[in-house]
mmCIF file of C-alpha atoms in Angstrom:
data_model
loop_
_atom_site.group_PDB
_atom_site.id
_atom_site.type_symbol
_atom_site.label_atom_id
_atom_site.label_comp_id
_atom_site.label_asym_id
_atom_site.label_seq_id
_atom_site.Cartn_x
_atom_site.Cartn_y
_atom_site.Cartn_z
ATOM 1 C CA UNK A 30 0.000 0.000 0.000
ATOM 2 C CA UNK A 31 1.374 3.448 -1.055
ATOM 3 C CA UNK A 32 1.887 5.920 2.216
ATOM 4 C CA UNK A 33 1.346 8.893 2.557
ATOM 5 C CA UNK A 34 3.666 11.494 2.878
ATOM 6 C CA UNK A 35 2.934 14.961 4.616
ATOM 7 C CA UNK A 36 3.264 17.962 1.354
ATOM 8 C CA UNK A 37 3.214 20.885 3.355
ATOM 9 C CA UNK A 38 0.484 22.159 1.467
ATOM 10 C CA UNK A 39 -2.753 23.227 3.279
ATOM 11 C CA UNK A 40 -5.178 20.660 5.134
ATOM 12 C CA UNK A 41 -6.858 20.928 2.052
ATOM 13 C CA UNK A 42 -4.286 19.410 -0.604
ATOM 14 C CA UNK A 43 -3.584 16.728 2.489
ATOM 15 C CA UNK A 44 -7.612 15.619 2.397
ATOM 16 C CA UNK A 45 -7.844 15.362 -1.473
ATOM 17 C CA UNK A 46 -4.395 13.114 -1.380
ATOM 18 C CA UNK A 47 -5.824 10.992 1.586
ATOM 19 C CA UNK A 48 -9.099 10.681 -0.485
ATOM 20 C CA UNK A 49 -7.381 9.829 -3.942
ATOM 21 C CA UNK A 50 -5.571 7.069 -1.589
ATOM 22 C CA UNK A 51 -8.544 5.577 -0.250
ATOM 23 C CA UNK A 52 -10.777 5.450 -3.688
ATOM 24 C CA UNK A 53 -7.015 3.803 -4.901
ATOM 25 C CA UNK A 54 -7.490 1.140 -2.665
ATOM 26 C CA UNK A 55 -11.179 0.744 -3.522
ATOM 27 C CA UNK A 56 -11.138 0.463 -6.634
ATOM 28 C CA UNK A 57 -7.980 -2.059 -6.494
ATOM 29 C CA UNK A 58 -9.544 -4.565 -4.006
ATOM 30 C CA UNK A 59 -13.073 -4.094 -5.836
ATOM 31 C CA UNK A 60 -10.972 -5.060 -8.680
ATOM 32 C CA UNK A 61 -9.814 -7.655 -7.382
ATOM 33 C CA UNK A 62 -12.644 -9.411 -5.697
ATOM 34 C CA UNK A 63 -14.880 -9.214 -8.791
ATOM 35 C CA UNK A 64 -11.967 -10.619 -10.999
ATOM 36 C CA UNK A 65 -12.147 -13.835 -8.445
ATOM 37 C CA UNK A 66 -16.003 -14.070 -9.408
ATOM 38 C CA UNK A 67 -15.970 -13.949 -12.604
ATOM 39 C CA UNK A 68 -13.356 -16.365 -12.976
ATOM 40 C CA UNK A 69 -15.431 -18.558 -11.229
ATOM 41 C CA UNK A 70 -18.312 -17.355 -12.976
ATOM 42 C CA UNK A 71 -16.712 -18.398 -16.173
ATOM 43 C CA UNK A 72 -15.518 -21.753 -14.986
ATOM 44 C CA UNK A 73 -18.690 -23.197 -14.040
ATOM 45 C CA UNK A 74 -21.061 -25.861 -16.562
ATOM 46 C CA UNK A 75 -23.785 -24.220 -18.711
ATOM 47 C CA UNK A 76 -25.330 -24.767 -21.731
ATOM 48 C CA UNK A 77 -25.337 -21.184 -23.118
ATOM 49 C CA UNK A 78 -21.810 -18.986 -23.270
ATOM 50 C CA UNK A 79 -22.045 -16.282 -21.324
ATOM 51 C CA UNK A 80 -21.151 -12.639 -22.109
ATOM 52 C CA UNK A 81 -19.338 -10.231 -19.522
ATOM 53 C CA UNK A 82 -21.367 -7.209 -20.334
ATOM 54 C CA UNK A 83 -20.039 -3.865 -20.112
ATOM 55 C CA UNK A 84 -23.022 -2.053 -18.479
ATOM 56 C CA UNK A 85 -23.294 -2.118 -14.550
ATOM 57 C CA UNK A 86 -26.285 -3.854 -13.051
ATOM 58 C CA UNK A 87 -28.260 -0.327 -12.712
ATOM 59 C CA UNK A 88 -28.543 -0.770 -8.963
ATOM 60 C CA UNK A 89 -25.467 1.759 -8.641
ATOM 61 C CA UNK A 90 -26.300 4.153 -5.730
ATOM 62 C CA UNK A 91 -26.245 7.825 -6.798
ATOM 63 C CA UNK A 92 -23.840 10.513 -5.738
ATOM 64 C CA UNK A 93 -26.299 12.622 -4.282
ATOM 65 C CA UNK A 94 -27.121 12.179 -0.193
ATOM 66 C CA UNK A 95 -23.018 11.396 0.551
ATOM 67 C CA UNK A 96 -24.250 12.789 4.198
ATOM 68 C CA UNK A 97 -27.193 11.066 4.311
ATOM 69 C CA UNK A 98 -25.173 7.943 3.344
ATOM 70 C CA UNK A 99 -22.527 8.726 6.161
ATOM 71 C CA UNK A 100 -24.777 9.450 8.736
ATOM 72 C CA UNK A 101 -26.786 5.760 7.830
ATOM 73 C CA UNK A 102 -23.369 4.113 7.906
ATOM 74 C CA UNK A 103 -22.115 5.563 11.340
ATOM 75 C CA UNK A 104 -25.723 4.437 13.014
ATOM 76 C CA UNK A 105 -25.068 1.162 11.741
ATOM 77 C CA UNK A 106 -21.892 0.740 13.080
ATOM 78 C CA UNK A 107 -22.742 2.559 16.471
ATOM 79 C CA UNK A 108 -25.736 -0.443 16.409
ATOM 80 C CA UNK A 109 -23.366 -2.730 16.280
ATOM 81 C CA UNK A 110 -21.392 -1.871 18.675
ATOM 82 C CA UNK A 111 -18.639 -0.019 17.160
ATOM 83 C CA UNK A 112 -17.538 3.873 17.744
ATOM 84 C CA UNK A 113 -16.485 4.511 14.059
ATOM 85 C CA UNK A 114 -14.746 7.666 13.493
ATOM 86 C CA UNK A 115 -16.468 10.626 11.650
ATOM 87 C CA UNK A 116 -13.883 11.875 9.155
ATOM 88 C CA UNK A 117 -12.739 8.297 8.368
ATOM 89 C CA UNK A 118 -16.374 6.987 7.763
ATOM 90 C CA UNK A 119 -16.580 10.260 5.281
ATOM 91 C CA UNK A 120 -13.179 9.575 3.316
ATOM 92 C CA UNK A 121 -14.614 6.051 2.700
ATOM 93 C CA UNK A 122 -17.945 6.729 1.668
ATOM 94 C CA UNK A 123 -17.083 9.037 -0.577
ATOM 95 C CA UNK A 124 -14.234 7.237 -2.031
ATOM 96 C CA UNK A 125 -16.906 4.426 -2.473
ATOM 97 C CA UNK A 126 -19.266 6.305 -3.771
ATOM 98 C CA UNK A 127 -16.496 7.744 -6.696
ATOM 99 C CA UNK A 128 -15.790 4.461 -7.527
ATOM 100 C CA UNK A 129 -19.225 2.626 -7.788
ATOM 101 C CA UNK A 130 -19.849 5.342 -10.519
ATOM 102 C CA UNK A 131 -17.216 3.549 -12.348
ATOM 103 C CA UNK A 132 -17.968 0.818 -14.823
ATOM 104 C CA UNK A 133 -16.179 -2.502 -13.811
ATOM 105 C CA UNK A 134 -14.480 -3.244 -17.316
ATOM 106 C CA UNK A 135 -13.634 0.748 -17.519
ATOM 107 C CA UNK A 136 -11.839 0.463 -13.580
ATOM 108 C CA UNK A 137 -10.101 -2.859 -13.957
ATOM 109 C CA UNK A 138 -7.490 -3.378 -16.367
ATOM 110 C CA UNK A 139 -7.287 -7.415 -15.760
ATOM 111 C CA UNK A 140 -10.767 -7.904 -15.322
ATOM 112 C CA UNK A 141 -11.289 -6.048 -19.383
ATOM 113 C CA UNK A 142 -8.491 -8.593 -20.386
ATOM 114 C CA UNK A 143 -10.360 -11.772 -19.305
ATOM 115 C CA UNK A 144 -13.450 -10.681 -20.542
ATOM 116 C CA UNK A 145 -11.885 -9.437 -24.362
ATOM 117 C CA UNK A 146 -10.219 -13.624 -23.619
ATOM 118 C CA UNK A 147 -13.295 -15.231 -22.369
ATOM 119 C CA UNK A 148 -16.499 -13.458 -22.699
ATOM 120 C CA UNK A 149 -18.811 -14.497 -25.333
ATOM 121 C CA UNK A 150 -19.428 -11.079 -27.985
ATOM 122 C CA UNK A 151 -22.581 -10.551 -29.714
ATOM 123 C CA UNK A 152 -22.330 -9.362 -33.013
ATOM 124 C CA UNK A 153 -22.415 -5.656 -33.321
ATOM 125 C CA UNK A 154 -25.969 -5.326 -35.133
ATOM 126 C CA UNK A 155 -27.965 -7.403 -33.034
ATOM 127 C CA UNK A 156 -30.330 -5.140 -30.909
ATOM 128 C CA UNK A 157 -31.264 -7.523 -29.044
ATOM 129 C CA UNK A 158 -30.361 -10.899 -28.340
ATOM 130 C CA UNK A 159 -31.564 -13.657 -30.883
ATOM 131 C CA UNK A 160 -33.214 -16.238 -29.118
ATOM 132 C CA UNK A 161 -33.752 -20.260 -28.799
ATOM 133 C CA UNK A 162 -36.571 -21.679 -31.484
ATOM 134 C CA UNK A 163 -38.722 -22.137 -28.438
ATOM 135 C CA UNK A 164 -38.768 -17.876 -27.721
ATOM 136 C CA UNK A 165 -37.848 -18.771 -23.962
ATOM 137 C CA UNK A 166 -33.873 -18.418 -23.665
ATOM 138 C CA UNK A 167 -31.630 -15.963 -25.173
ATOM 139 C CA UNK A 168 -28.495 -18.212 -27.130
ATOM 140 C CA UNK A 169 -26.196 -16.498 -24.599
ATOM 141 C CA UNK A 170 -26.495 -15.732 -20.904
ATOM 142 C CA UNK A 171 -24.978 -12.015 -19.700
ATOM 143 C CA UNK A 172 -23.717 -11.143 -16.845
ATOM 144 C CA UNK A 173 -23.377 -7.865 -15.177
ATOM 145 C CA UNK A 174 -21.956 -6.754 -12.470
ATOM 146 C CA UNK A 175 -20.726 -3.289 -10.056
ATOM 147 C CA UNK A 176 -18.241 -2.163 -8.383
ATOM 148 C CA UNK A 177 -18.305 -3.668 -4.863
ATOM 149 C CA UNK A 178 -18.878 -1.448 -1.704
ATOM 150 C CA UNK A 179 -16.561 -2.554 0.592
ATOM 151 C CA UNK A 180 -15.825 -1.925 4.725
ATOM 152 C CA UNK A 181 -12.208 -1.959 4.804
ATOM 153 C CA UNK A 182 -12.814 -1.545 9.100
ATOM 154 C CA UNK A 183 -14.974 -4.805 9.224
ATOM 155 C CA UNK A 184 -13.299 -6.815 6.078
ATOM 156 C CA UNK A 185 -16.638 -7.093 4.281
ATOM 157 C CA UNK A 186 -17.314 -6.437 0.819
ATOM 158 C CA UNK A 187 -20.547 -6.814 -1.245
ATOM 159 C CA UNK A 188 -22.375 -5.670 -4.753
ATOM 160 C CA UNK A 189 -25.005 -6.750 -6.889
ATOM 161 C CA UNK A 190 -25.131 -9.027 -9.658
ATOM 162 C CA UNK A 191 -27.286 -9.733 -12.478
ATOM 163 C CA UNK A 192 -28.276 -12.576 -14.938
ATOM 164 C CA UNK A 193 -30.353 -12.129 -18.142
ATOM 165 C CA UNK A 194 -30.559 -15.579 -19.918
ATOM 166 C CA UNK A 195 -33.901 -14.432 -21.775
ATOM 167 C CA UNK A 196 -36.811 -12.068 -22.498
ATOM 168 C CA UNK A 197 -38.736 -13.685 -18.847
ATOM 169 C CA UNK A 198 -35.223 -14.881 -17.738
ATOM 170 C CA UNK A 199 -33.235 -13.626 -15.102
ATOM 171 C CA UNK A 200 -32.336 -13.118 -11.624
ATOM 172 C CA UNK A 201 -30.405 -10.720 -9.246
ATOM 173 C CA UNK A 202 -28.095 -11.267 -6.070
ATOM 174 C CA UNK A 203 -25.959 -10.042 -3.598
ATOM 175 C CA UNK A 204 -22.599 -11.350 -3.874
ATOM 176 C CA UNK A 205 -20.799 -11.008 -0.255
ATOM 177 C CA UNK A 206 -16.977 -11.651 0.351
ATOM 178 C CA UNK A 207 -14.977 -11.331 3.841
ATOM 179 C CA UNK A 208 -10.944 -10.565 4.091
ATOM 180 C CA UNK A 209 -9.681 -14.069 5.289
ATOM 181 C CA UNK A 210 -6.785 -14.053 7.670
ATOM 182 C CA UNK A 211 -4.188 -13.992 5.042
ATOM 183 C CA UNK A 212 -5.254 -10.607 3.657
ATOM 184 C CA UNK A 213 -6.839 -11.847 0.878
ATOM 185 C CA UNK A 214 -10.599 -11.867 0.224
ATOM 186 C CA UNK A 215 -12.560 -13.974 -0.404
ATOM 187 C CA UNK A 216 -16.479 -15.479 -0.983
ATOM 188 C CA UNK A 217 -18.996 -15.330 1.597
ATOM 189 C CA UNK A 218 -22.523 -15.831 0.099
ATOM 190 C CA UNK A 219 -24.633 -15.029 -2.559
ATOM 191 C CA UNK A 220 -28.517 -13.777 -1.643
ATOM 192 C CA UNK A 221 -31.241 -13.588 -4.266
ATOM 193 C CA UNK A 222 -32.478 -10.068 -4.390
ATOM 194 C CA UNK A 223 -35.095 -10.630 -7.916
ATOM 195 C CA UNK A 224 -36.446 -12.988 -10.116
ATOM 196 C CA UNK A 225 -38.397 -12.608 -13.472
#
């Protein structure tokens, strides 16, 4: 992890370098976690390829209500028993927040360079997906996905996913993963959150 070293410049210049730091490490781990799902994503038996798409899930939370957010997340963690500090609850929402507005493919350099290896691509003048003789299925399952929000205090990490394998077809979760003892993080759970 880069440190960070004191500029002399006003507590200004010192707050934006602390907050480029933190949405840094966000965006690295989030990186990180979601490549380990998709990999397994990829890796498990189906009958239809699947496509990495490059749209988020649309669940994103907006930027707006960053107090309102910080305020929630300090009552939560006062609930649970914790005494979380102002300032560093701010830095992280915020940072979070920057980094949810990302898309996954645009933040993550390795996670673009499995998909371009693995990801099945529908052809560029198909509106919408073509379907199975039967109208039910799509002929290729996507996948899309966010960037996670994660509680770097706590070691939890969690964002939505969702499946489209046809025009009725699909489903939503909650993909949770926890920082093991080693550092590293890894899955938790998975909760359904919609079906159609």
């Amino acid at each position: 992890m880069t440190s960070l070293v004191a500029s002399g410049c006003g507590s200004s210049a010192s707050d934006a370098n602390e907050l480029e730091l933190e949405q840094a490490r966000t965006v690295d781990t989030g990186c990180s976690i979601l490549l380990d799902f998709v990999e397994h994503e990829f890796k498990k038996e189906r009958r239809l390829p699947l496509h990495l798409s490059r749209e988020k899930t649309g669940r994103t939370p907006p930027v707006e209500g960053v107090e309102e957010r910080i305020q929630t997340f300090i009552e939560f963690e006062r609930s649970q028993g914790r005494n979380p500090k102002p300032d560093t609850v701010r830095k992280q929402v915020v940072a979070q927040l920057r980094a949810s507005q990302m898309t996954p493919l645009e933040a993550c350099p390795e996670l673009r360079k499995f998909s371009e290896r693995n990801s099945y691509e529908p052809k560029s003048n198909e509106a919408y997906p073509a379907t199975t003789a039967d109208g039910l299925s799509y002929r290729y399952e996507t996948l899309s996905i966010e960037m996670p929000f994660i509680d770097f205090d706590n070691g939890t990490a969690g964002f939505n996913v969702a499946r489209v394998c046809g025009p009725l077809c699909g489903a939503g979760t909650l993909v949770m993963y926890e920082r093991a003892d080693d550092g590293s993080w890894k899955f938790k759970e998975e909760q359904g959150t919609w079906i159609s």
